Coordinates of N, CA and C in Angstrom, one line a residue:
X4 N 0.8 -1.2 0.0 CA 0.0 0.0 0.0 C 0.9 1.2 0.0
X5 N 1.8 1.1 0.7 CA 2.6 2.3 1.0 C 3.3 2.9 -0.4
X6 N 3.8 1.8 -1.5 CA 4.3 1.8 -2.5 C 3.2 2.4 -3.2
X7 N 2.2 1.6 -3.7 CA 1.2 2.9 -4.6 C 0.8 3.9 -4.2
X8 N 1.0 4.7 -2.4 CA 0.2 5.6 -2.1 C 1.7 6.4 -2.6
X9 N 2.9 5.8 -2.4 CA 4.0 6.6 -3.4 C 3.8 7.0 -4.4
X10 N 3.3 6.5 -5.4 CA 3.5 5.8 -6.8 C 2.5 7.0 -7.4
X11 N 1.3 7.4 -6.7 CA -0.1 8.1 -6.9 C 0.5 9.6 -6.6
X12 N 0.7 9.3 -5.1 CA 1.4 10.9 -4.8 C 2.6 11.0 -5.8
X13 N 3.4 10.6 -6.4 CA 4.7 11.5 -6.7 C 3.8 12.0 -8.5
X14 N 3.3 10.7 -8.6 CA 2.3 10.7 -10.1 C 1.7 12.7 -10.4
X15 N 1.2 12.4 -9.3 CA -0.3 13.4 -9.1 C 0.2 14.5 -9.0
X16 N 1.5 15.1 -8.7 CA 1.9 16.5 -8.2 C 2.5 17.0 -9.7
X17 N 2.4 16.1 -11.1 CA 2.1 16.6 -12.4 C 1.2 16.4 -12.9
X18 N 0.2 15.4 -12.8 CA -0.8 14.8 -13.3 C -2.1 14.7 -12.3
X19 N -2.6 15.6 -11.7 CA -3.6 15.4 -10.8 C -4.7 14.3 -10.8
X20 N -5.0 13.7 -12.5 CA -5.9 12.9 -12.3 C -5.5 11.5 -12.3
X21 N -4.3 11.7 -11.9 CA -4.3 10.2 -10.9 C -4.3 9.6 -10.0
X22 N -4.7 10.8 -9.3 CA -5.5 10.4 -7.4 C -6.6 9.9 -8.1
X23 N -7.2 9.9 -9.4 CA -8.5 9.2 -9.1 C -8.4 7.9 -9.6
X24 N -7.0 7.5 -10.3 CA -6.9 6.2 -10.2 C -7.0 5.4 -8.9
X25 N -6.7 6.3 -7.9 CA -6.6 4.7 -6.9 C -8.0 4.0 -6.7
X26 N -8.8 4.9 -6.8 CA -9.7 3.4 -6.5 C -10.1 2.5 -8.1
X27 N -9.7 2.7 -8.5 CA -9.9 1.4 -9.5 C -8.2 0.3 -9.2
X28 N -7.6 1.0 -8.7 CA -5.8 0.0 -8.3 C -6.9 -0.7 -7.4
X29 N -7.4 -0.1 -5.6 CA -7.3 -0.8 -5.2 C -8.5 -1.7 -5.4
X30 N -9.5 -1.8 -6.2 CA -10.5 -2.2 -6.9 C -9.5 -4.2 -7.6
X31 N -8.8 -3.7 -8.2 CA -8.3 -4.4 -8.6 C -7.1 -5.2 -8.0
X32 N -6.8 -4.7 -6.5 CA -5.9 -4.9 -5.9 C -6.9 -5.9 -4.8
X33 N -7.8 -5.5 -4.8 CA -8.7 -6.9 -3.8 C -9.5 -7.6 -4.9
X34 N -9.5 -7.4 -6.0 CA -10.3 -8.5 -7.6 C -9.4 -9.5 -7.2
X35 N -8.0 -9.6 -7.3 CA -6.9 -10.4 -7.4 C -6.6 -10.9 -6.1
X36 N -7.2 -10.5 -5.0 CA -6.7 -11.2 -3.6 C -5.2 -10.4 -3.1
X37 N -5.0 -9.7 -3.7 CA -3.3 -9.0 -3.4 C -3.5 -8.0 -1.7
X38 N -4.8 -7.6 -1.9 CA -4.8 -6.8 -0.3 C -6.3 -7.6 0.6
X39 N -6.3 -7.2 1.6 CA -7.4 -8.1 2.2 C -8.0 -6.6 2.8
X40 N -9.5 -6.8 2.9 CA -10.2 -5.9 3.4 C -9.7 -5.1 4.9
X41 N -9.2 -6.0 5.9 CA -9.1 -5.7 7.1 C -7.4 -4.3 6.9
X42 N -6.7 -4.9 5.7 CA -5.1 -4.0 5.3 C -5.9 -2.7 5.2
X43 N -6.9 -2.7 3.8 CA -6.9 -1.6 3.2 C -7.9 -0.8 3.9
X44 N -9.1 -1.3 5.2 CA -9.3 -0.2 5.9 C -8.7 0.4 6.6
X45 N -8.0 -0.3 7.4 CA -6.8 0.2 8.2 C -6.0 1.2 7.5
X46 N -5.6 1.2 6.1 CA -4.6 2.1 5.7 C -5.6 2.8 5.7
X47 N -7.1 3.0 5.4 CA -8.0 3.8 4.7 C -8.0 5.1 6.0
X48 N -7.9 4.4 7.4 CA -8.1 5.3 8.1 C -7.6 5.8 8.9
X49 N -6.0 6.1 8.8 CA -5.2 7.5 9.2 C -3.7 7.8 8.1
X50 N -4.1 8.9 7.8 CA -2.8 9.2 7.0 C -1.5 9.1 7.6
X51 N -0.5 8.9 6.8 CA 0.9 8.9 7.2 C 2.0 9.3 6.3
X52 N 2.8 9.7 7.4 CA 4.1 10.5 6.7 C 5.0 9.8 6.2
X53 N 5.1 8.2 6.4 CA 6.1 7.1 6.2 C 6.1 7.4 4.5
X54 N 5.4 7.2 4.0 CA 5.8 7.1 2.1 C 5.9 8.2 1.7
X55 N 5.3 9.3 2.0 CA 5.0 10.7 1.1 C 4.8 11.7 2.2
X56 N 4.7 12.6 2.1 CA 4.4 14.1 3.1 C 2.7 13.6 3.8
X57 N 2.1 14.1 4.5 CA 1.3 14.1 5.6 C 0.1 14.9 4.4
X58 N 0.3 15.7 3.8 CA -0.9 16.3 2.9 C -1.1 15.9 1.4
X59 N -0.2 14.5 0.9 CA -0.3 13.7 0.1 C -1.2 12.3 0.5
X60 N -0.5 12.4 1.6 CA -1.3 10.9 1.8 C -2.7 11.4 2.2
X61 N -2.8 12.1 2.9 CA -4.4 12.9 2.9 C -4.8 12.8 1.8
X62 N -4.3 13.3 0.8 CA -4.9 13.6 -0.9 C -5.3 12.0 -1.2
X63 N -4.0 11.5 -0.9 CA -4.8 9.6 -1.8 C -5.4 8.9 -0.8
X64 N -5.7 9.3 0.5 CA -6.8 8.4 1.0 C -8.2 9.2 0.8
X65 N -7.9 10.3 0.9 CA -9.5 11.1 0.2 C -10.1 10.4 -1.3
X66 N -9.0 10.8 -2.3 CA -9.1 10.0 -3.5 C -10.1 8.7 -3.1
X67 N -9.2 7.9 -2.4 CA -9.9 6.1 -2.1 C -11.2 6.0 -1.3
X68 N -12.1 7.0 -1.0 CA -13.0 7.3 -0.3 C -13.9 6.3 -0.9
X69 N -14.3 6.3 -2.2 CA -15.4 5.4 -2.8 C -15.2 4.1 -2.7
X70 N -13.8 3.2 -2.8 CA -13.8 2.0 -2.9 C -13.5 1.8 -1.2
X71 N -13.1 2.7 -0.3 CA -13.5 2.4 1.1 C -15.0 2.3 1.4
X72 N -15.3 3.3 1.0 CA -17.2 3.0 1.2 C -17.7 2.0 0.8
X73 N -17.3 1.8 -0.7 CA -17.9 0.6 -1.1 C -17.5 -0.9 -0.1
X74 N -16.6 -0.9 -0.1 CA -15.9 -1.7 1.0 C -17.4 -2.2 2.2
X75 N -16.8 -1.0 2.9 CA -17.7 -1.1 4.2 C -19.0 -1.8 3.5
X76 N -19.5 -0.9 3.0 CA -20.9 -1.7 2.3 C -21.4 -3.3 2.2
X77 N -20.2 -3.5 1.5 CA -20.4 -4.8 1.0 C -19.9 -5.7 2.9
X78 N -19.3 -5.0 3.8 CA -19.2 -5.7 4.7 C -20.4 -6.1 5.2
X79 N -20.9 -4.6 5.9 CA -22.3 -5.1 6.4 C -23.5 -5.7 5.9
X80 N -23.3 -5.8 4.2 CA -24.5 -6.3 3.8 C -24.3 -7.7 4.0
X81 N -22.8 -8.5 4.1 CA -22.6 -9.4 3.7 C -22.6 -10.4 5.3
X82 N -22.1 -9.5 6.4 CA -23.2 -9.8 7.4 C -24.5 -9.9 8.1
X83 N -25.1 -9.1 7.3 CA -26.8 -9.0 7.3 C -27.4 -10.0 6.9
X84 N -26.7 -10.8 5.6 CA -27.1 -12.1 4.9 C -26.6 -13.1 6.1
X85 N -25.6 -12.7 6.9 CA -25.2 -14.3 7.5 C -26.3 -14.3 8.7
X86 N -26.3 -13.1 9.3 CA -27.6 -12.9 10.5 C -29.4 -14.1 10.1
X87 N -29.3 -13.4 8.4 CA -30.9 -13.8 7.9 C -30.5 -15.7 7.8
X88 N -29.2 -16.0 7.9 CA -29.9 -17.9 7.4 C -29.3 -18.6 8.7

């Protein structure tokens, strides 16, 4: 994670519209099994200064807002189904 939240920030500070790539990476980064839901909320929810500056990584986890939501979503629905059988 740390590597594409590099990869986006160093991208983005000429090419701005590739913060909106990340959510199709990490879309395709749990298609493939490569990250597990429990990694990518965790990254989802506190920035850090370890890969990139403190107001980059803000920038790509804002970016990832949709496939975190979507995320959540599919958690609780997918417990709602285990509750009903």
């Amino acid at each position: 994670m740390g590597g594409t939240e590099r990869l986006i920030g160093t991208l983005g500070k000429e090419h701005p519209e590739m913060f909106d790539k990340i959510v199709k990476i990490l879309q395709l980064y749990y298609h493939y099994d490569l990250i597990s839901e429990e990694v990518v909320t965790k990254w989802g929810t506190k920035a850090s200064k370890k890969y990139v500056d403190l107001a980059t990584s803000k920038k790509v986890r804002k970016a990832a807002e949709p496939f975190l939501k979507w995320l959540a979503e599919a958690e609780e629905e997918e417990s709602s189904e285990e509750e009903d059988e």
